Amino acid sequence: MNIIVCIKQVPNTTDVKIDPETGRLKREGVESIVNPFDEYAIEEAVRFKEKYPGSTVTAISMGPPQAESALRQAISVGVDKGVLVCDRVLGGADTLATSYALSQAIKTLGAFDIIFCGKQATDGDTAQVGPAIAEALNIPHVAYVRKVESSDGKTIKVERLMEDGYDVIETNFPLLLTVVKEINTPRLPSLKGKMAAKKAQILTLTAADMKCDESRCGLKGSPTQVMKIFTPPQRQGGQKFTGGPEELAKTIVGKFKEIGII
Amino acid sequence: MEYFLTEEEQMMIETARAIAIEKMKPVREHYDEKEEFPWEIVKEFAQGDLCGVYIPEEYGGFGKGIMGLVLVVEELCKVDGAIALSLAATALGTLPILIAGNEAQKKKYLPDIASGKKLAAFGLTEAGAGSDATGMATTAIKDGDYYILNGTKCFITNGGDAETYTIFAKTNPQRGARGISCFILEKGMKGFDFGKKEKKMGIRASSTRELIFNECKVHKDQLLGKEGHGLMIAQATLDNSRPGVAAQALGIAAGALDEAVEYARKRVQFGQPIASFQSIQHMLADMATEVEAARALLYATARMIDANLNKPPREQKRTSKESAMAKLFCSETAMKVTTNAVQIFGGYGYSREYPVEKMMRDAKITTLYEGTSQIQKNEIALNLIKESAAKDK
């Protein structure tokens, strides 16, 4: 089975500063780590490989050259190959342009059976790239997967975490899953894994290698514009009304009319 | 201190540290309190490839010798000196196979130990034979292609939980030190049972049991080395294994030192952190210096042993003196440093709410097993006298 896991390198802190001028994350001087949600995706991919002997897991990351260390970290916990999608043309990509580039990378690598992604990255928190890759590849996807119930290599049954419970969904291979942290406990790197990570050759793909349409890449291919980033004001306490039922009903209806709800 | 460790040595330390902090630390009180065998952590050691760091690569290990074992054991013991013993005592049980095993025996037993699938144990001590191993009463009497074992071993670390046992017994009781032989036994063999589990002061997450042999039939293929070479195998094993105990002691001491420094910075009395008092500072300074001296001696010893083992057999020298020095110094340091850590914690140090009382209890065993501190001194002094006498010739 050809298994793919898409990972992202993110700054290692939850209190990253935002540049007030550009509204973008300030990444300087902050240690980079594998996006924590992607660690669950990596673990699930490696477990799939262990379930289907002879499988290979390929980790793909789009980012600057230093994102190679994220791929090596994935190899240290059981991933076989690392592919870095790296090209200046791809810089400044929003979720649409990123998912386009990643889908082109996946097409370039050839046939695949299943793609795993973390549910979202801790820096942008959009949760869009995983599903958008599936759309670009025209394959089914299930987001927020908390458990793989069964899989026979042709069909798969998974549990999708919802706010009020979970859905059981069955679909066909090839497919893409985005996973939540409930799905597994990621393993720690092993010595042999670390040795493999040290020695691994990371394949680098450029936009040209992937036959990308440049108008769909990077800043050019990104319709999203960051207008402003701000901390929303705290919700205020609201207004309290007292009185008898009839009186209250009138007051509330009056208030609704006043603010235009009815 | 900078010890110029190789990249691979750093990797072993990092791997061990991640397991120690993420997996062992949250459960160390549980295993101490319940005195259960820490199987969930043994699985982590196996998954992390730590079980075979000292086993050659051709048998599935990482091939990093006694130095590899020392670095891993030290790092694990900074967090918990009892859980890590499952791995360290397996090394002790495995060394006789590495030292004296033939190719078939090595191929049969080492890969499963290296992968962490099986644990091992070393069976030398008996109720009446502690420091004096030649006083053992267990016998292995030859009967055709088999030896029949009878007797009882005591204080066997990993006893009952290990699958592979290297057992010493008298094949010729009349020949004394030259009448002892070593055998590989497997758990589940007919006539091989386990007796009582010891209730101990420390290292409670480690199992210590009696091994009972009652007409236990062992095939001659299970004999390690030659008949009568058992005591030599035991001595060579201890020369190589004592750095493992020293590493356990060093790890416990280093862990206690870290706890003490952190506590001294945070604990406020008389309106200031106790770390600002010179009496505390001087205690911490002594502890840190002792730990570093212990580490320097141990690493030098481990490297010497590995370099020696890599030489052709004829050029190899016994490393008993150095290995005894490392164990003596590290274990005595562990006792001093953990006692002082409890002192710095004051009343809280005596409470099980804080980890240092456990570290002190765990440290004590290191001055006792694989030869007491007094036996180490005998070994060192004997070698000094021999070396001096050799110069006279």
XYZ file of C-alpha atoms in Angstrom:
655
model
C 0.000 0.000 0.000
C 1.284 3.473 -0.851
C 0.595 5.709 2.108
C 1.150 9.445 2.118
C 1.212 11.778 5.083
C 1.230 15.540 4.643
C 2.990 17.454 7.386
C 3.798 21.050 8.166
C 6.568 22.658 10.176
C 5.179 25.208 12.631
C 6.631 27.477 15.333
C 6.900 25.719 18.690
C 4.770 27.891 20.857
C 1.198 28.832 21.274
C 1.999 32.446 22.049
C 3.713 33.350 18.779
C 3.763 37.065 18.173
C 1.890 38.573 15.271
C 3.525 41.344 13.268
C 1.083 44.271 13.671
C 2.173 45.766 10.308
C 1.577 42.772 8.077
C -0.805 40.760 10.233
C 1.430 37.715 9.680
C 3.070 35.398 12.206
C 6.529 36.394 13.354
C 8.558 33.244 12.874
C 12.017 34.583 13.666
C 13.740 33.220 16.723
C 11.092 30.604 17.402
C 12.000 26.909 17.363
C 10.275 24.921 14.628
C 8.455 21.648 15.291
C 6.222 19.239 13.410
C 2.658 20.485 13.690
C 1.351 18.518 16.703
C -1.794 17.322 14.878
C 0.407 15.964 12.091
C 2.137 13.707 14.612
C -1.130 11.799 14.950
C -1.356 11.599 11.147
C 2.209 10.243 10.988
C 1.485 7.651 13.690
C -1.712 6.513 11.942
C 0.155 6.255 8.626
C 2.881 4.151 10.259
C 0.267 1.918 11.906
C -1.321 1.407 8.471
C 2.044 0.384 7.110
C 2.457 -2.106 9.934
C -0.999 -3.506 9.189
C -0.233 -3.970 5.487
C 3.280 -5.435 5.198
C 5.200 -4.221 2.170
C 3.665 -0.757 2.385
C 5.640 2.467 2.269
C 4.878 5.739 3.970
C 5.987 8.936 2.252
C 5.858 12.188 4.177
C 5.407 15.371 2.139
C 5.946 18.869 3.417
C 5.820 22.193 1.629
C 8.075 24.836 3.063
C 11.531 26.405 3.123
C 14.669 24.193 3.057
C 14.695 23.961 6.865
C 11.353 22.075 6.732
C 13.585 19.112 5.878
C 14.070 18.606 9.622
C 10.326 17.975 10.010
C 10.572 15.244 7.378
C 13.570 13.695 9.139
C 11.620 13.702 12.380
C 8.816 11.829 10.604
C 11.368 9.269 9.393
C 12.617 8.801 12.977
C 9.178 7.482 13.969
C 8.739 5.070 11.078
C 8.092 7.013 7.852
C 10.116 5.610 4.926
C 10.663 8.590 2.633
C 10.580 12.362 2.869
C 9.630 14.720 0.047
C 10.150 18.456 0.383
C 8.092 20.680 -1.871
C 10.281 23.744 -1.981
C 10.351 26.574 -4.484
C 10.310 30.369 -4.201
C 7.409 30.391 -6.654
C 5.348 28.600 -3.996
C 6.059 31.170 -1.262
C 3.226 33.162 0.271
C 0.652 30.496 -0.575
C -2.749 30.470 1.118
C -4.637 27.243 1.762
C -5.876 27.002 -1.840
C -2.442 27.441 -3.406
C -0.887 25.130 -0.778
C -3.367 22.347 -1.418
C -2.859 22.785 -5.175
C 0.912 22.442 -4.807
C 0.636 19.441 -2.477
C -1.839 17.718 -4.790
C 0.575 18.262 -7.698
C 3.354 16.744 -5.599
C 1.194 13.708 -4.824
C 0.341 13.295 -8.538
C 4.048 13.552 -9.397
C 4.890 10.749 -6.949
C 2.459 8.386 -8.685
C -0.218 6.000 -7.454
C -1.309 6.131 -3.818
C -3.897 4.440 -1.635
C -4.418 6.671 1.352
C -3.359 10.149 2.464
C -3.275 11.235 6.101
C -3.249 14.836 7.332
C -3.542 16.378 10.774
C -6.907 18.078 11.267
C -5.276 21.519 11.153
C -1.980 23.287 11.772
C -1.435 25.082 15.062
C -0.171 28.256 13.350
C -2.947 29.013 10.852
C -5.680 26.792 12.341
C -7.690 26.735 9.092
C -8.263 22.959 8.735
C -8.685 23.562 5.003
C -5.586 22.109 3.360
C -6.392 18.435 3.964
C -9.895 18.497 2.476
C -8.742 20.821 -0.329
C -6.012 18.338 -1.371
C -8.702 15.649 -1.639
C -10.815 17.962 -3.817
C -7.859 18.781 -6.045
C -7.170 15.055 -6.455
C -10.871 14.301 -6.898
C -10.933 11.617 -4.197
C -13.213 11.165 -1.168
C -12.122 12.499 2.190
C -13.243 12.348 5.808
C -12.117 15.100 8.184
C -11.776 14.901 12.005
C -11.323 11.123 12.075
C -10.974 9.808 15.607
C -10.848 6.090 14.812
C -10.389 3.749 11.872
C -12.945 1.032 12.633
C -12.060 -1.280 9.777
C -10.288 -1.305 6.476
C -9.851 -4.039 3.879
C -7.774 -1.987 1.470
C -10.799 -1.358 -0.776
C -13.288 0.205 1.610
C -12.738 1.846 4.939
C -15.018 2.588 7.891
C -14.072 5.475 10.164
C -15.483 7.490 13.038
C -15.676 11.230 12.491
C -15.618 13.323 15.653
C -18.510 15.781 15.875
C -19.314 18.349 18.547
C -22.142 16.220 19.897
C -20.886 12.698 19.248
C -19.480 10.941 16.202
C -20.499 9.812 12.715
C -19.620 6.407 11.292
C -18.626 6.834 7.659
C -17.767 4.240 5.063
C -15.996 5.161 1.848
C -13.646 3.806 -0.809
C -9.922 3.886 -1.441
C -8.066 5.918 -2.544
C -8.992 8.557 -0.023
C -7.769 11.234 2.354
C -8.329 11.369 6.109
C -7.619 14.233 8.465
C -7.189 13.012 12.020
C -7.809 14.366 15.525
C -5.675 13.696 18.593
C -8.078 11.082 19.961
C -7.018 8.659 17.205
C -3.754 7.386 18.761
C -0.734 8.057 20.958
C 2.223 8.891 18.730
C 5.313 6.794 19.412
C 8.641 8.303 20.436
C 11.550 8.141 17.988
C 13.570 4.923 18.119
C 17.338 4.632 17.786
C 17.053 2.874 14.421
C 14.562 5.522 13.351
C 16.971 8.290 14.298
C 19.766 6.575 12.370
C 17.492 6.242 9.317
C 16.472 9.898 9.666
C 20.098 10.968 9.734
C 20.984 9.003 6.611
C 17.778 9.595 4.613
C 17.924 11.354 1.253
C 15.145 13.922 1.116
C 13.705 14.359 -2.368
C 13.074 17.992 -3.255
C 10.351 18.899 -5.756
C 10.152 22.316 -7.430
C 7.104 23.826 -9.099
C 8.577 22.834 -12.467
C 9.164 19.227 -11.307
C 5.483 19.033 -10.439
C 4.353 20.737 -13.695
C 2.551 23.392 -11.682
C 0.498 26.104 -13.340
C 2.338 29.145 -11.932
C -0.794 31.260 -11.845
C -2.133 28.840 -9.231
C 1.037 28.933 -7.107
C 2.255 31.042 -4.203
C 1.041 34.572 -3.683
C -0.316 34.757 -7.252
C -2.511 31.735 -6.761
C -3.785 32.870 -3.358
C -7.154 34.637 -3.326
C -7.022 34.946 0.491
C -5.846 38.327 1.735
C -5.184 38.885 5.415
C -7.023 42.167 6.107
C -6.462 42.405 9.808
C -5.630 40.156 12.723
C -6.994 41.090 16.099
C -8.095 39.680 19.421
C -11.901 39.764 19.499
C -13.301 41.773 22.431
C -14.538 39.773 25.393
C -18.272 39.096 25.303
C -20.160 41.415 27.644
C -22.576 40.256 30.320
C -25.825 40.999 28.388
C -29.003 42.592 29.661
C -31.312 41.184 32.356
C -35.075 41.725 32.423
C -37.310 41.098 35.401
C -41.084 41.119 35.843
C -44.209 38.991 35.331
C -44.569 36.664 32.314
C -46.797 38.990 30.276
C -44.718 42.051 30.950
C -41.501 40.160 30.165
C -42.881 38.819 26.873
C -43.714 42.340 25.770
C -40.314 43.701 26.785
C -38.473 40.925 24.979
C -40.509 41.211 21.777
C -39.954 44.963 21.905
C -36.223 44.430 22.291
C -36.145 41.945 19.388
C -37.905 44.504 17.165
C -35.512 47.188 18.312
C -32.418 45.214 17.265
C -34.124 43.987 14.110
C -34.373 40.250 14.854
C -38.117 40.313 14.182
C 31.453 18.823 31.385
C 32.116 18.053 27.747
C 32.785 14.361 27.120
C 33.013 14.598 23.332
C 30.343 11.999 22.804
C 29.732 10.775 19.270
C 26.559 11.635 17.368
C 25.297 8.086 17.924
C 25.984 8.325 21.650
C 24.003 11.581 21.716
C 21.151 9.816 19.923
C 21.065 7.088 22.559
C 20.900 9.700 25.306
C 18.122 11.634 23.545
C 16.105 8.473 22.940
C 16.459 7.419 26.574
C 15.668 10.914 27.855
C 12.428 11.139 25.873
C 11.235 7.803 27.254
C 12.334 8.701 30.794
C 10.544 12.034 30.847
C 7.458 11.294 28.788
C 6.777 7.697 29.812
C 8.563 6.889 33.094
C 8.156 10.081 35.071
C 4.338 10.018 35.151
C 4.269 6.434 36.487
C 7.332 6.169 38.744
C 5.441 6.667 42.013
C 2.830 4.128 40.925
C 5.372 1.359 40.343
C 7.241 2.173 43.554
C 4.040 2.104 45.577
C 2.497 -0.990 43.952
C 5.775 -2.890 43.495
C 4.595 -4.032 40.053
C 6.846 -4.976 37.169
C 6.849 -2.076 34.661
C 5.939 -3.979 31.478
C 4.449 -0.907 29.765
C 7.824 0.832 30.050
C 9.760 -2.265 28.983
C 7.712 -2.063 25.760
C 8.858 1.539 25.345
C 12.501 0.477 25.791
C 11.959 -2.167 23.119
C 10.194 0.210 20.746
C 12.973 2.756 21.218
C 15.652 0.091 20.393
C 17.307 0.640 23.788
C 17.365 -3.019 24.881
C 20.242 -3.985 22.615
C 22.512 -0.939 22.675
C 25.429 -3.036 23.983
C 24.712 -6.093 21.809
C 26.682 -6.340 18.523
C 24.836 -5.394 15.349
C 25.136 -8.895 13.897
C 22.785 -10.093 16.662
C 20.280 -7.299 16.212
C 21.771 -4.791 18.637
C 23.120 -1.296 18.206
C 26.734 -2.359 18.877
C 27.643 0.493 21.185
C 29.274 -1.559 23.931
C 29.428 -0.883 27.643
C 29.602 2.871 26.938
C 26.242 2.637 25.167
C 24.760 0.716 28.077
C 26.180 3.227 30.573
C 24.765 6.270 28.743
C 21.290 4.765 28.417
C 21.127 3.486 32.003
C 22.373 6.802 33.411
C 19.807 8.787 31.455
C 16.899 6.541 32.444
C 17.989 6.459 36.106
C 17.957 10.251 36.353
C 14.195 9.802 36.400
C 13.824 6.347 37.934
C 16.502 3.910 39.021
C 14.115 1.019 39.549
C 12.201 0.837 36.276
C 15.470 1.121 34.333
C 16.771 -1.932 36.145
C 14.660 -4.213 33.926
C 17.048 -3.212 31.137
C 20.265 -3.028 33.178
C 19.753 -6.415 34.861
C 18.975 -7.934 31.468
C 22.416 -6.757 30.366
C 23.928 -8.531 33.381
C 22.089 -11.741 32.458
C 23.125 -11.401 28.808
C 26.836 -10.703 29.292
C 27.746 -14.363 30.032
C 26.287 -15.274 26.613
C 28.214 -12.445 24.939
C 31.419 -13.416 26.744
C 31.310 -17.199 26.640
C 28.515 -18.191 24.260
C 29.229 -20.097 21.055
C 27.828 -18.855 17.745
C 24.720 -21.049 17.962
C 23.929 -19.851 21.479
C 24.438 -16.203 20.514
C 22.201 -16.563 17.467
C 19.552 -18.326 19.505
C 19.336 -15.912 22.420
C 20.758 -12.481 21.592
C 18.320 -11.251 18.886
C 15.247 -11.620 21.139
C 17.065 -9.830 23.954
C 18.296 -7.072 21.625
C 14.782 -6.474 20.313
C 13.383 -6.357 23.844
C 11.114 -9.328 23.179
C 12.735 -11.169 26.083
C 14.400 -10.077 29.310
C 17.305 -11.877 30.911
C 18.543 -12.493 34.463
C 21.787 -13.533 36.102
C 21.707 -16.292 38.727
C 24.814 -16.485 40.908
C 23.841 -15.494 44.463
C 22.479 -17.960 46.984
C 21.332 -17.599 50.571
C 24.696 -18.949 51.779
C 26.795 -17.579 48.917
C 26.784 -13.797 48.547
C 30.200 -12.171 48.358
C 31.693 -15.677 48.400
C 30.253 -17.186 45.225
C 32.331 -20.358 45.615
C 30.177 -21.236 48.608
C 27.225 -22.018 46.349
C 25.239 -25.190 46.952
C 23.411 -25.502 43.620
C 24.675 -28.510 41.710
C 24.550 -29.558 38.063
C 25.361 -33.222 37.830
C 26.067 -34.678 34.396
C 23.750 -37.445 33.224
C 24.413 -38.440 29.596
C 23.619 -35.492 27.317
C 22.077 -33.598 30.206
C 22.940 -31.898 33.468
C 20.549 -32.220 36.390
C 20.268 -28.993 38.401
C 19.266 -28.875 42.048
C 19.374 -25.897 44.402
C 18.017 -22.422 45.059
C 19.272 -19.005 43.910
C 18.152 -15.896 45.756
C 17.904 -12.125 45.180
C 17.667 -12.621 41.413
C 16.809 -9.350 39.678
C 14.181 -9.814 36.921
C 13.552 -13.275 38.447
C 10.193 -14.565 37.245
C 9.789 -11.819 34.662
C 12.801 -12.697 32.513
C 12.638 -15.475 29.905
C 16.376 -16.191 29.653
C 18.570 -17.042 32.656
C 22.313 -17.517 32.977
C 22.739 -19.795 35.960
C 25.865 -20.830 37.828
C 26.043 -24.250 39.454
C 28.665 -26.689 40.685
C 29.395 -29.398 38.134
C 32.204 -30.718 40.288
C 31.730 -29.776 43.971
C 35.160 -31.207 44.858
C 37.024 -28.762 42.632
C 35.905 -25.557 44.406
C 36.349 -22.449 42.250
C 37.162 -24.641 39.228
C 34.111 -26.818 39.718
C 31.529 -24.165 38.767
C 29.842 -24.016 35.332
C 27.383 -21.663 33.675
C 24.182 -22.658 31.851
C 21.470 -20.909 29.878
C 18.029 -21.780 31.196
C 14.631 -20.755 29.917
C 11.558 -19.884 31.900
C 9.049 -22.720 31.794
C 11.579 -25.587 31.821
C 10.463 -28.554 33.879
C 11.956 -28.415 37.359
C 12.667 -24.653 37.178
C 10.343 -22.654 39.449
C 10.207 -19.303 41.182
C 10.118 -18.784 44.918
C 9.248 -15.791 47.048
C 9.451 -12.221 45.794
C 11.526 -9.983 48.077
C 10.002 -6.914 49.734
C 12.672 -4.279 49.465
C 13.724 -0.866 50.768
C 14.061 0.513 47.237
C 14.084 -0.479 43.560
C 10.549 -1.693 44.168
C 9.539 -1.603 40.506
C 12.137 -4.308 39.962
C 11.314 -7.903 40.785
C 13.734 -9.835 42.973
C 12.914 -13.506 43.335
C 14.227 -16.901 44.281
C 14.933 -19.397 41.507
C 14.321 -23.002 42.501
C 15.796 -25.957 40.619
C 14.362 -29.333 41.404
C 15.785 -32.131 39.236
C 15.855 -29.623 36.378
C 17.168 -31.345 33.230
C 19.344 -29.054 31.094
C 20.799 -30.185 27.755
C 24.591 -29.938 27.401
C 24.087 -27.502 24.469
C 22.993 -25.019 27.134
C 26.412 -25.068 28.831
C 28.200 -21.719 28.373
C 31.900 -22.087 27.690
C 33.649 -25.111 29.126
C 32.707 -27.150 32.159
C 34.471 -25.684 35.198
C 34.873 -22.229 33.642
C 31.798 -20.813 35.379
C 33.563 -18.681 37.953
C 35.813 -17.153 35.284
C 32.729 -16.315 33.232
C 31.090 -14.774 36.310
C 34.177 -12.651 37.039
C 34.503 -11.497 33.432
C 30.777 -10.689 33.427
C 31.094 -8.588 36.566
C 34.131 -6.753 35.151
C 31.876 -5.636 32.298
C 28.623 -5.232 34.195
C 29.742 -3.163 37.172
C 29.803 0.003 35.040
C 26.076 -0.678 34.499
C 25.454 -0.496 38.253
C 27.740 2.532 38.422
C 25.625 4.169 35.697
C 22.467 3.427 37.644
C 24.044 5.048 40.719
C 25.296 8.016 38.715
C 21.886 8.542 37.109
C 20.127 8.485 40.486
C 22.684 10.937 41.905
C 22.404 13.292 38.926
C 18.603 13.171 39.151
C 18.711 13.966 42.884
C 21.127 16.844 42.285
C 18.782 18.389 39.690
C 15.858 18.074 42.079
C 17.857 19.636 44.922
C 19.024 22.644 42.880
C 15.529 23.307 41.598
C 14.000 23.005 45.055
C 16.654 25.234 46.645
C 15.858 27.970 44.120
C 12.146 27.824 44.812
C 11.950 27.146 48.539
C 11.735 30.414 50.472
C 12.670 30.657 54.168
C 13.633 33.758 56.156
C 12.316 35.757 53.216
C 14.685 34.383 50.583
C 15.250 31.283 48.491
C 17.301 28.751 50.455
C 19.679 28.631 47.443
C 20.917 32.027 48.589
C 22.325 30.534 51.805
C 25.960 29.600 51.651
C 25.427 26.382 53.601
C 23.042 25.148 50.890
C 25.274 26.450 48.109
C 28.264 24.566 49.458
C 26.262 21.360 49.742
C 25.097 21.728 46.139
C 28.638 22.514 44.989
C 29.986 19.361 46.664
C 27.181 17.252 45.213
C 27.749 18.590 41.681
C 31.503 18.053 41.886
C 31.081 14.503 43.152
C 28.582 13.680 40.404
C 30.906 15.054 37.724
C 33.925 13.187 39.131
C 31.871 9.987 39.206
C 30.794 10.515 35.601
C 34.348 11.185 34.406
C 35.634 8.001 36.080
C 32.750 5.922 34.772
C 32.978 7.106 31.153
C 36.739 6.576 31.120
C 36.227 3.060 32.517
C 33.502 2.210 30.005
C 35.652 3.394 27.100
C 38.605 1.390 28.429
C 36.478 -1.768 28.664
C 35.133 -1.323 25.129
C 38.597 -0.657 23.712
C 39.862 -3.756 25.512
C 37.030 -5.955 24.203
C 37.796 -4.811 20.659
C 41.352 -6.134 20.893
C 42.265 -9.705 19.888
C 41.651 -12.034 22.889
C 45.383 -12.482 23.546
C 45.959 -8.772 23.990
C 42.964 -8.278 26.273
C 43.590 -7.423 29.909
C 41.322 -7.814 32.901
C 39.581 -4.554 33.784
C 38.488 -5.662 37.270
C 40.288 -2.867 39.080
C 38.875 -0.031 36.989
C 35.390 -1.455 36.894
C 35.447 -1.910 40.694
C 36.676 1.676 41.132
C 33.881 3.059 38.958
C 31.237 1.077 40.794
C 32.640 1.914 44.227
C 32.905 5.623 43.542
C 29.589 6.046 41.711
C 27.552 4.059 44.234
C 29.070 5.778 47.282
C 28.529 9.124 45.533
C 24.902 8.200 44.884
C 24.373 7.503 48.572
C 26.020 10.775 49.632
C 24.279 12.925 47.032
C 20.799 11.484 47.564
C 21.176 11.793 51.357
C 22.156 15.447 50.926
C 19.283 16.014 48.504
C 16.880 14.812 51.200
C 18.669 17.128 53.646
C 18.179 20.141 51.376
C 14.487 19.307 50.985
C 14.214 19.169 54.789
C 11.030 17.563 56.102
C 9.587 17.521 52.592
C 12.514 15.390 51.486
C 11.368 12.685 53.887
C 7.858 12.784 52.434
C 6.792 10.579 49.546
C 5.266 13.691 47.974
C 8.736 14.508 46.635
C 10.967 12.174 44.607
C 14.195 12.425 46.632
C 13.281 9.978 49.412
C 12.744 7.314 46.737
C 16.035 8.232 45.102
C 17.799 7.717 48.425
C 16.118 4.319 48.903
C 16.934 3.306 45.316
C 20.545 4.477 45.625
C 21.358 2.167 48.544
C 21.222 -1.033 46.511
C 24.052 0.189 44.272
C 26.537 -0.097 47.153
C 25.385 -3.676 47.738
C 24.702 -5.727 44.647
C 27.225 -7.013 42.117
C 29.650 -6.837 45.023
C 29.405 -4.575 48.076
C 31.632 -1.502 48.305
C 33.918 -3.537 50.569
C 34.261 -6.275 47.954
C 35.090 -3.610 45.341
C 37.853 -2.373 47.636
C 39.188 -5.927 47.984
C 39.260 -6.192 44.198
C 41.041 -2.858 43.800
C 43.597 -3.583 46.545
C 44.279 -7.101 45.251
C 45.032 -5.672 41.821
C 47.289 -2.990 43.280
C 49.290 -5.628 45.109
C 49.469 -7.847 42.007
C 50.617 -4.953 39.841
C 53.291 -3.981 42.349
C 54.474 -7.575 42.751
C 54.723 -7.922 38.960
C 57.160 -4.989 38.918
C 59.443 -6.812 41.369
C 59.969 -9.699 38.974
